[in-house]
Tab-separated table of C-alpha atoms in Angstrom:
chain	number	residue	atom	x	y	z
A	1	UNK	CA	-0.030	0.047	0.013
A	2	UNK	CA	1.458	3.350	-0.961
A	3	UNK	CA	2.277	5.760	1.891
A	4	UNK	CA	1.140	9.288	2.257
A	5	UNK	CA	2.637	11.555	-0.362
A	6	UNK	CA	3.199	15.329	-0.249
A	7	UNK	CA	4.023	17.636	-2.995
A	8	UNK	CA	6.084	19.658	-3.610
A	9	UNK	CA	8.972	18.380	-1.295
A	10	UNK	CA	10.733	21.736	-1.288
A	11	UNK	CA	9.539	25.171	-1.918
A	12	UNK	CA	11.081	28.663	-1.863
A	13	UNK	CA	8.828	31.683	-1.660
A	14	UNK	CA	9.232	35.312	-0.738
A	15	UNK	CA	7.353	37.382	1.798
A	16	UNK	CA	3.994	38.329	0.779
A	17	UNK	CA	3.397	35.490	-1.626
A	18	UNK	CA	1.042	32.659	-1.137
A	19	UNK	CA	1.642	28.926	-1.295
A	20	UNK	CA	-0.395	25.808	-1.788
A	21	UNK	CA	0.784	22.314	-0.437
A	22	UNK	CA	-0.791	19.039	-1.369
A	23	UNK	CA	-1.211	15.785	0.469
A	24	UNK	CA	-2.467	12.408	-0.799
A	25	UNK	CA	-3.469	10.073	2.012
A	26	UNK	CA	-3.094	6.394	2.165
A	27	UNK	CA	-5.789	4.698	0.148
A	28	UNK	CA	-8.998	4.207	2.273
A	29	UNK	CA	-7.858	6.843	4.853
A	30	UNK	CA	-10.433	9.592	5.200
A	31	UNK	CA	-8.772	11.797	7.741
A	32	UNK	CA	-6.001	14.173	6.904
A	33	UNK	CA	-4.143	16.338	9.440
A	34	UNK	CA	-1.603	19.015	8.982
A	35	UNK	CA	1.298	19.938	11.161
A	36	UNK	CA	3.912	22.653	11.155
A	37	UNK	CA	7.402	21.733	12.477
A	38	UNK	CA	9.970	24.174	13.506
A	39	UNK	CA	13.150	23.828	15.597
A	40	UNK	CA	11.803	26.238	18.225
A	41	UNK	CA	8.265	25.219	18.480
A	42	UNK	CA	8.370	21.517	17.419
A	43	UNK	CA	5.285	19.946	15.948
A	44	UNK	CA	2.188	22.057	16.060
A	45	UNK	CA	-1.219	20.937	14.852
A	46	UNK	CA	-2.775	23.013	12.181
A	47	UNK	CA	-5.983	21.372	11.254
A	48	UNK	CA	-7.772	18.108	10.521
A	49	UNK	CA	-10.101	17.242	7.700
A	50	UNK	CA	-12.455	14.392	7.507
A	51	UNK	CA	-14.997	13.651	4.844
A	52	UNK	CA	-14.245	17.081	3.162
A	53	UNK	CA	-15.073	19.025	6.476
A	54	UNK	CA	-12.546	20.697	8.784
A	55	UNK	CA	-13.174	18.868	12.129
A	56	UNK	CA	-10.458	20.444	14.224
A	57	UNK	CA	-8.226	23.492	14.135
A	58	UNK	CA	-5.103	24.478	15.917
A	59	UNK	CA	-4.058	27.990	17.062
A	60	UNK	CA	-2.895	29.396	13.770
A	61	UNK	CA	-3.935	32.763	12.089
A	62	UNK	CA	-6.506	32.799	9.288
A	63	UNK	CA	-3.754	33.004	6.743
A	64	UNK	CA	-3.496	29.228	7.075
A	65	UNK	CA	-6.370	27.449	5.421
A	66	UNK	CA	-7.047	23.983	3.978
A	67	UNK	CA	-9.543	21.822	2.148
A	68	UNK	CA	-10.231	18.277	1.420
A	69	UNK	CA	-11.538	16.813	-1.702
A	70	UNK	CA	-13.958	13.954	-2.301
A	71	UNK	CA	-11.079	11.546	-2.876
A	72	UNK	CA	-9.639	12.499	0.495
A	73	UNK	CA	-6.715	14.423	-0.975
A	74	UNK	CA	-6.005	17.638	0.911
A	75	UNK	CA	-4.519	20.961	0.189
A	76	UNK	CA	-3.069	23.521	2.545
A	77	UNK	CA	-2.766	27.178	1.642
A	78	UNK	CA	-0.855	29.887	3.263
A	79	UNK	CA	-1.399	33.455	2.185
A	80	UNK	CA	0.748	36.481	2.671
A	81	UNK	CA	3.621	34.512	3.720
A	82	UNK	CA	5.934	35.722	6.592
A	83	UNK	CA	9.482	34.835	7.365
A	84	UNK	CA	8.205	32.825	10.475
A	85	UNK	CA	6.238	30.483	8.145
A	86	UNK	CA	9.490	28.803	7.146
A	87	UNK	CA	9.047	25.353	8.419
A	88	UNK	CA	8.554	21.692	7.519
A	89	UNK	CA	4.832	21.016	6.893
A	90	UNK	CA	3.812	17.469	7.547
A	91	UNK	CA	0.623	15.893	6.614
A	92	UNK	CA	-0.728	12.712	8.238
A	93	UNK	CA	-3.659	10.380	7.383
A	94	UNK	CA	-5.707	8.025	9.448
A	95	UNK	CA	-8.564	5.716	8.892
A	96	UNK	CA	-10.857	7.576	11.144
A	97	UNK	CA	-11.312	11.165	12.642
A	98	UNK	CA	-9.423	11.990	15.769
A	99	UNK	CA	-5.892	12.179	16.769
A	100	UNK	CA	-6.090	9.036	19.005
A	101	UNK	CA	-6.139	7.056	15.841
A	102	UNK	CA	-2.682	6.054	14.469
A	103	UNK	CA	-1.346	8.857	12.255
A	104	UNK	CA	0.599	7.906	9.190
A	105	UNK	CA	2.929	10.691	8.138
A	106	UNK	CA	4.144	11.950	4.837
A	107	UNK	CA	7.765	13.086	4.147
A	108	UNK	CA	6.765	16.720	4.509
A	109	UNK	CA	7.179	19.830	2.472
A	110	UNK	CA	10.080	22.050	3.364
A	111	UNK	CA	8.979	25.692	2.918
A	112	UNK	CA	11.538	28.385	3.030
A	113	UNK	CA	10.291	32.101	2.952
A	114	UNK	CA	12.834	34.774	1.933
B	1	UNK	CA	-3.035	24.624	29.592
B	2	UNK	CA	-2.280	21.285	27.932
B	3	UNK	CA	1.398	20.700	27.449
B	4	UNK	CA	3.876	17.878	26.882
B	5	UNK	CA	7.453	18.213	28.197
B	6	UNK	CA	10.406	16.105	27.174
B	7	UNK	CA	13.168	17.416	29.414
B	8	UNK	CA	16.128	15.879	27.472
B	9	UNK	CA	16.870	17.132	23.985
B	10	UNK	CA	19.648	14.573	23.631
B	11	UNK	CA	20.193	11.151	25.450
B	12	UNK	CA	23.280	9.181	24.755
B	13	UNK	CA	23.724	5.548	26.008
B	14	UNK	CA	25.850	2.630	25.252
B	15	UNK	CA	24.600	-0.542	23.557
B	16	UNK	CA	23.143	-2.965	26.050
B	17	UNK	CA	22.461	-0.247	28.723
B	18	UNK	CA	18.978	0.497	29.868
B	19	UNK	CA	17.386	3.603	28.430
B	20	UNK	CA	14.507	5.849	29.664
B	21	UNK	CA	13.172	8.741	27.716
B	22	UNK	CA	11.137	11.039	29.918
B	23	UNK	CA	7.712	12.555	29.059
B	24	UNK	CA	5.594	14.699	31.443
B	25	UNK	CA	2.288	16.061	30.648
B	26	UNK	CA	-0.077	18.763	31.843
B	27	UNK	CA	-3.822	17.952	31.448
B	28	UNK	CA	-6.519	17.726	33.919
B	29	UNK	CA	-8.831	15.243	32.155
B	30	UNK	CA	-8.256	11.667	30.983
B	31	UNK	CA	-5.277	11.673	28.711
B	32	UNK	CA	-4.423	9.517	25.750
B	33	UNK	CA	-0.643	9.375	25.211
B	34	UNK	CA	1.531	8.188	22.407
B	35	UNK	CA	5.150	7.762	21.550
B	36	UNK	CA	6.168	8.406	17.907
B	37	UNK	CA	9.650	7.727	16.495
B	38	UNK	CA	11.551	9.029	13.492
B	39	UNK	CA	14.536	7.053	12.385
B	40	UNK	CA	17.150	8.663	10.168
B	41	UNK	CA	15.781	9.337	6.709
B	42	UNK	CA	12.435	7.831	7.515
B	43	UNK	CA	9.009	9.261	8.381
B	44	UNK	CA	7.506	9.817	11.697
B	45	UNK	CA	5.692	6.741	12.824
B	46	UNK	CA	3.779	5.516	15.832
B	47	UNK	CA	5.793	3.493	18.310
B	48	UNK	CA	3.195	2.828	20.927
B	49	UNK	CA	0.173	4.121	22.726
B	50	UNK	CA	-0.663	3.803	26.398
B	51	UNK	CA	-4.102	2.408	25.769
B	52	UNK	CA	-2.695	-0.568	24.004
B	53	UNK	CA	-0.296	-1.510	26.848
B	54	UNK	CA	1.945	-3.328	24.463
B	55	UNK	CA	5.673	-3.718	24.023
B	56	UNK	CA	7.016	-2.594	20.594
B	57	UNK	CA	10.655	-3.340	19.691
B	58	UNK	CA	11.324	-4.002	23.454
B	59	UNK	CA	10.028	-0.558	24.419
B	60	UNK	CA	7.301	-0.075	27.075
B	61	UNK	CA	5.644	2.924	28.492
B	62	UNK	CA	3.356	3.255	31.562
B	63	UNK	CA	1.030	6.035	32.160
B	64	UNK	CA	1.495	7.362	35.769
B	65	UNK	CA	-1.352	9.674	36.420
B	66	UNK	CA	-0.214	10.658	39.815
B	67	UNK	CA	3.153	11.964	38.355
B	68	UNK	CA	1.555	12.899	35.077
B	69	UNK	CA	4.297	11.053	33.241
B	70	UNK	CA	4.566	8.592	30.351
B	71	UNK	CA	8.182	7.631	30.257
B	72	UNK	CA	9.500	5.247	27.576
B	73	UNK	CA	11.782	2.532	28.603
B	74	UNK	CA	13.828	-0.270	27.212
B	75	UNK	CA	15.990	-2.528	29.326
B	76	UNK	CA	18.795	-3.051	26.794
B	77	UNK	CA	19.319	-0.497	24.155
B	78	UNK	CA	20.356	-1.500	20.544
B	79	UNK	CA	22.156	0.710	18.005
B	80	UNK	CA	19.089	0.541	15.771
B	81	UNK	CA	17.108	2.285	18.491
B	82	UNK	CA	18.981	5.623	17.618
B	83	UNK	CA	16.296	7.944	16.511
B	84	UNK	CA	14.205	10.999	17.457
B	85	UNK	CA	11.398	10.130	19.845
B	86	UNK	CA	8.302	12.248	20.317
B	87	UNK	CA	5.746	12.088	23.185
B	88	UNK	CA	2.268	13.216	22.215
B	89	UNK	CA	-0.913	13.844	24.098
B	90	UNK	CA	-4.424	13.605	22.685
B	91	UNK	CA	-6.562	15.870	24.954
B	92	UNK	CA	-9.474	18.201	25.181
B	93	UNK	CA	-12.819	18.137	23.578
B	94	UNK	CA	-11.304	18.321	20.124
B	95	UNK	CA	-8.707	15.630	20.834
B	96	UNK	CA	-5.919	17.366	18.877
B	97	UNK	CA	-2.387	16.033	19.326
B	98	UNK	CA	-0.025	18.164	21.413
B	99	UNK	CA	3.679	17.206	21.034
B	100	UNK	CA	6.714	17.394	23.052
B	101	UNK	CA	9.788	18.781	21.431
B	102	UNK	CA	11.356	15.442	21.039
B	103	UNK	CA	14.454	13.552	22.429
B	104	UNK	CA	17.213	12.475	20.230
B	105	UNK	CA	18.482	9.119	21.424
B	106	UNK	CA	22.009	8.014	20.407
B	107	UNK	CA	23.008	4.414	21.189
B	108	UNK	CA	26.782	4.016	20.922
B	109	UNK	CA	28.545	0.785	20.181
């Protein structure tokens, strides 16, 4: 069974631009969660989507948004990029909604904001 | 506030020695706790969860509600245990995962 895939793997943007990251979950998994990972803050939960609906949201500004499609693929968008948005963005899928279910992680997208 | 603390950023032991990676949490309700591991050049993956009360790769972790801890233990460390270990808490009405900053375990030959 193919694992979680994320595209692109690396991205360089400048301040003020916007970016869209993509995540394809494991086949059959309906929940997709997004995390931001930085050296100082570690892993921080962004949001979770299940059946095309956002079910859970972390403490991030409205510049961070996402969506999920009918095939469970998910996209995350960050508008008006700031230097502090530079991070590794991880996507994880699970069979069911809720973080107590085993999360299967993708390789991440490394975003650098200049 | 809900919080997970892993007090050691780096832990270095010799092969065959016992290892304990510490995890303390702050949560007033009934917690669900996990250990995730990331080996070099691999993805983050679940190692074990407290509710399963299982031993994976020789590792065990016991939830101590009195001390609000969920330490990960292994009696005899192996070189292949070298990895980054993260403790995570599923808490609150929305059950989102709250992560510790991780402990890098180095097992020396």
